[in-house]
Coordinates of N, CA, C and O in Angstrom, one line a residue:
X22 N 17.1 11.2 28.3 CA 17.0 10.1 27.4 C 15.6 9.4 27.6 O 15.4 8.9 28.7
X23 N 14.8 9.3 26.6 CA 13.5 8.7 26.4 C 13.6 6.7 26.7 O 14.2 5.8 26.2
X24 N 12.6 6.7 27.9 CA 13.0 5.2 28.6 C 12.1 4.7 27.1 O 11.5 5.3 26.2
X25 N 12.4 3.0 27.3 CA 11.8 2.4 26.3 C 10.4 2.5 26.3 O 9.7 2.6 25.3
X26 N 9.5 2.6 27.8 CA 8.3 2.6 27.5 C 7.8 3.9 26.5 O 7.0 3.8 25.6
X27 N 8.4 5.0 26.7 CA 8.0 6.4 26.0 C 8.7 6.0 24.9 O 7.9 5.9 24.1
X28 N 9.7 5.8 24.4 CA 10.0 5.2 22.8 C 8.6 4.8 22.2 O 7.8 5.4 21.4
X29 N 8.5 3.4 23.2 CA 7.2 2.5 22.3 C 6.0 3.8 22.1 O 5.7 4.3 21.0
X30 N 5.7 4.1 22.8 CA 4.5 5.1 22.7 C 4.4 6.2 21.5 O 3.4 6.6 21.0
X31 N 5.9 6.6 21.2 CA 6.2 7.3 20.5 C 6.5 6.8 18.7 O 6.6 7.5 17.7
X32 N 6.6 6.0 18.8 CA 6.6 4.9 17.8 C 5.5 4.5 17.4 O 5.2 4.5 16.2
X33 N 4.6 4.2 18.3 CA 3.1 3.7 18.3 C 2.3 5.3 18.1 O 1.2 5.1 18.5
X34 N 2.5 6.2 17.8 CA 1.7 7.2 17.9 C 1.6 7.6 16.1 O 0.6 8.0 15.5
X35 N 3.1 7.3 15.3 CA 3.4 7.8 14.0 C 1.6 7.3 13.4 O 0.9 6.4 13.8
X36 N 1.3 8.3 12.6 CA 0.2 7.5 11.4 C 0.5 6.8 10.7 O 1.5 6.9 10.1
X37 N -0.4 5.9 10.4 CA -0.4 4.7 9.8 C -1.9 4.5 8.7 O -3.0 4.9 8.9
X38 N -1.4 3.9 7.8 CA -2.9 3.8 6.6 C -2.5 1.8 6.6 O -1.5 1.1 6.6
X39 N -4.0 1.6 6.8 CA -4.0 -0.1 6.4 C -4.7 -0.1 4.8 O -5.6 0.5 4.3
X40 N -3.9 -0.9 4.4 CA -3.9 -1.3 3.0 C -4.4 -2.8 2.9 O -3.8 -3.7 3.5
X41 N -5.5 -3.3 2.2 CA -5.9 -4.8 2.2 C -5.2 -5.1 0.4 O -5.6 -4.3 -0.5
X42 N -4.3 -6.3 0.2 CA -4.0 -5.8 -0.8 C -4.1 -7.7 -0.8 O -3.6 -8.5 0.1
X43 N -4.7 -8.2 -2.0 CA -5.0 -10.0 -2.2 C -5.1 -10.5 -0.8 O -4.1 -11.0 -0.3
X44 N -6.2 -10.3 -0.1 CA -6.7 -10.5 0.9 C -5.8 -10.6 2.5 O -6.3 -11.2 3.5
X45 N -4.3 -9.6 2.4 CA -4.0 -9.5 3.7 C -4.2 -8.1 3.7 O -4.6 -7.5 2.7
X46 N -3.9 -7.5 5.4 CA -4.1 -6.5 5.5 C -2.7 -5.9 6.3 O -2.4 -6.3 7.4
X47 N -2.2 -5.1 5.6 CA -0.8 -4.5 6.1 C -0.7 -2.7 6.6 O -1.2 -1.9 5.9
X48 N 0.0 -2.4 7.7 CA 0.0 -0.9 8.1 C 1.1 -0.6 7.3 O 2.1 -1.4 7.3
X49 N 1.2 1.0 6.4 CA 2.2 1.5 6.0 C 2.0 2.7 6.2 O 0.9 3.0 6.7
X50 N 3.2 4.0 6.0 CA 3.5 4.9 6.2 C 2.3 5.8 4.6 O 2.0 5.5 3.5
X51 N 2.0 6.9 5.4 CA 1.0 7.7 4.6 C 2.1 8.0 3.4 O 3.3 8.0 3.7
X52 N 1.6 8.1 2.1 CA 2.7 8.3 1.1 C 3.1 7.6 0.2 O 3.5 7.9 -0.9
X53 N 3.1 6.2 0.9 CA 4.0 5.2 0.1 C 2.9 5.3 -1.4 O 2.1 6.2 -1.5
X54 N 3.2 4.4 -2.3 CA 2.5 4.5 -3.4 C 1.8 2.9 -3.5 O 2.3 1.9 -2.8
X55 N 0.7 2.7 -4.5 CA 0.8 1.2 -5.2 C 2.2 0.8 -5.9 O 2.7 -0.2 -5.4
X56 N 2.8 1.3 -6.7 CA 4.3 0.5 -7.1 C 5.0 0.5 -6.0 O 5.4 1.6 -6.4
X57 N 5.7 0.4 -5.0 CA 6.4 0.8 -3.9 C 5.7 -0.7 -3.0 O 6.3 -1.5 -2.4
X58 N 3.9 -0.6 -3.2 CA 3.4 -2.3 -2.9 C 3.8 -3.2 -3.4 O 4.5 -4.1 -2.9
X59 N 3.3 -2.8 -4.9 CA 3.7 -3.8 -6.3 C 4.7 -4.4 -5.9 O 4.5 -5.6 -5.6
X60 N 6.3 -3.6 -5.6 CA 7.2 -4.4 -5.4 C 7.8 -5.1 -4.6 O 8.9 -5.8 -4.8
X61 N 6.9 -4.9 -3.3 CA 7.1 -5.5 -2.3 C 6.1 -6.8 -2.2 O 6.6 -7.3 -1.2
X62 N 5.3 -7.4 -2.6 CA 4.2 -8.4 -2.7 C 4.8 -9.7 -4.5 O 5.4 -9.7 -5.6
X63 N 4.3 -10.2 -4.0 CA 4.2 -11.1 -5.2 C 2.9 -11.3 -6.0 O 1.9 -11.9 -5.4
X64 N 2.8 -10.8 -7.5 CA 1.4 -10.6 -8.1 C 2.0 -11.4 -9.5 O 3.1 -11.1 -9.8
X65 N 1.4 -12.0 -10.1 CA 1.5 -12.9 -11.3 C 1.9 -11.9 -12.3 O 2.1 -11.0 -11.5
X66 N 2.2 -11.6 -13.4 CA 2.3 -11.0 -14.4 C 2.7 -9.6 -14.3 O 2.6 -8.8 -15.2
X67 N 3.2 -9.2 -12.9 CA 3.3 -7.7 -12.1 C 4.1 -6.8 -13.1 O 4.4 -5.7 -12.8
X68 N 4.5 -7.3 -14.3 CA 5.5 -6.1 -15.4 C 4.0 -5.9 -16.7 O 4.1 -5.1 -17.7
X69 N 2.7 -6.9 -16.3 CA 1.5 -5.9 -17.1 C 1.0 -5.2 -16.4 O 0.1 -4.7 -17.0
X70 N 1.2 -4.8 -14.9 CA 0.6 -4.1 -14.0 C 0.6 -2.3 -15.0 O 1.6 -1.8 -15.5
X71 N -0.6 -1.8 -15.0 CA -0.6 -0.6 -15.7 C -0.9 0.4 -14.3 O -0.1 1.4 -14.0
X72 N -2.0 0.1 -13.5 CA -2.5 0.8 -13.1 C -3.4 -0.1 -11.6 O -3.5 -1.3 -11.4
X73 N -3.8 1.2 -10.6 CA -4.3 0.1 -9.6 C -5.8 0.9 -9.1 O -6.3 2.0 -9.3
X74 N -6.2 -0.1 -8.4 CA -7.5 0.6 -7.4 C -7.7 0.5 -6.2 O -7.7 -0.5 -5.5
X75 N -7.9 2.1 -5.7 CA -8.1 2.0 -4.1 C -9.6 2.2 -3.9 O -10.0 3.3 -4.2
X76 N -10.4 1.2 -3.4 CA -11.5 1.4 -3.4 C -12.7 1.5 -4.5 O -13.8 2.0 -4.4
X77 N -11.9 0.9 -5.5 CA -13.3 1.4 -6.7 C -12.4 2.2 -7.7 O -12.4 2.1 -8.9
X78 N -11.8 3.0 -7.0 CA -11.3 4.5 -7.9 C -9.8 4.4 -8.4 O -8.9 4.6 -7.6
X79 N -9.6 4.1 -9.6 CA -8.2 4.2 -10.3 C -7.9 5.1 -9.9 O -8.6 6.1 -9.6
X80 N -6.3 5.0 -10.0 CA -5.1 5.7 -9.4 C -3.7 5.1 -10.1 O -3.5 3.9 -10.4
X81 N -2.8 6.4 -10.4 CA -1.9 5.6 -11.0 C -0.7 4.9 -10.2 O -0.7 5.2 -9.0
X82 N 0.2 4.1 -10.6 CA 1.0 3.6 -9.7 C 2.1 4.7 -8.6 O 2.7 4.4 -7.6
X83 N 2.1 5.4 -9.1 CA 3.3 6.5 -8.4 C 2.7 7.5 -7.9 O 3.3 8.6 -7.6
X84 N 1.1 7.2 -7.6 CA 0.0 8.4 -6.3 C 0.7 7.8 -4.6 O 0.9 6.7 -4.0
X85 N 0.7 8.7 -4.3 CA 0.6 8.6 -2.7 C -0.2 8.4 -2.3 O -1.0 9.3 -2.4
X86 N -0.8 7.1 -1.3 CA -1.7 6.6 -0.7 C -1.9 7.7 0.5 O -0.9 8.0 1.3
X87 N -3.0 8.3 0.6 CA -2.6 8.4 2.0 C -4.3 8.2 2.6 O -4.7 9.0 3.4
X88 N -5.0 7.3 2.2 CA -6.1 6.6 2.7 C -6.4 5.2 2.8 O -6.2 4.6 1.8
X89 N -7.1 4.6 4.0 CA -6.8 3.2 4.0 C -7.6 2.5 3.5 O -8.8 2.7 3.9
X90 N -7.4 1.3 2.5 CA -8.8 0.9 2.0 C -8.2 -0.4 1.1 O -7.2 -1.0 1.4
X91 N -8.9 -0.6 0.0 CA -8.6 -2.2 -0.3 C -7.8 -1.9 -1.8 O -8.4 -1.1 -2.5
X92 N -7.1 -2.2 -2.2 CA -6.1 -2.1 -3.5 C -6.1 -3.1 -4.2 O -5.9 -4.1 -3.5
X93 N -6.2 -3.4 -5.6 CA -6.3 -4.3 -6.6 C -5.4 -3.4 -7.6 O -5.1 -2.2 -7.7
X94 N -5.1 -4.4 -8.3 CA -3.9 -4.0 -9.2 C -4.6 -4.3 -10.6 O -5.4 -5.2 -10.9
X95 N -4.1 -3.4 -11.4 CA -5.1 -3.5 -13.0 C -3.9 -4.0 -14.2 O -2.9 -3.4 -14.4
X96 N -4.0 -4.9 -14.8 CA -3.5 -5.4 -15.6 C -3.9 -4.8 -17.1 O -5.1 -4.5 -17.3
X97 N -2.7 -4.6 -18.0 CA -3.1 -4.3 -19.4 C -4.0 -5.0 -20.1 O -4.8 -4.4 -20.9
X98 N -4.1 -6.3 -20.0 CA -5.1 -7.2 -20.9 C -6.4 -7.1 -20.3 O -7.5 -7.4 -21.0
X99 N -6.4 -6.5 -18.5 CA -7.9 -6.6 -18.1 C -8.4 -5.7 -19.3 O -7.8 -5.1 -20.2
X100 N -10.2 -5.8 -18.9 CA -11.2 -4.6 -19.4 C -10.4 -3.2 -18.7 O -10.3 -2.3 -19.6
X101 N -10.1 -3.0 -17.9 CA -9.8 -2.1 -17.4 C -8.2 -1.1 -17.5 O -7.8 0.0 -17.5
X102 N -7.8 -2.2 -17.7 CA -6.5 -1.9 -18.2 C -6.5 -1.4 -19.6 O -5.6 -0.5 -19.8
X103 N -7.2 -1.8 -20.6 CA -7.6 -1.2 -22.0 C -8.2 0.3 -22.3 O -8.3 0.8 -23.5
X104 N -8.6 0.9 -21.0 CA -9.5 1.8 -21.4 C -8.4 3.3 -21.5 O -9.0 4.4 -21.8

């Protein structure tokens, strides 16, 4: 049976992606998606959310993250959301 210190180690070893999402920064499991964020965070108007950005680069909400970097969420009324 694995003592607690080799748990922790083993625990602490899984990969992890950091996500900066309205200026915090949180570790999640490779996979998760932007909606899966979306619904976990509080964002104003989050039922015009169309679409999000990792880094610059649109992605739609139900892509699997599996790189760490900064996330902004695209609203329908933005410029961006129209296109």
């Amino acid at each position: 049976q694995p003592t607690y210190r080799k748990q922790y180690e083993l625990e602490s070893m899984k990969p992890s992606i950091e996500i900066q999402v309205q200026g915090k920064i949180k570790s999640y499991a490779p996979g998760v998606t932007p909606g899966e964020i979306l619904r976990e965070i509080s964002v104003e108007n989050d039922r015009d959310i169309v679409a999000a950005e990792l880094n610059g680069k649109s992605v739609d909400l139900s892509v699997p993250l599996t790189e760490s970097g900064n996330l902004a969420f695209v609203g329908v009324r933005s410029p961006k959301g129209l296109d």
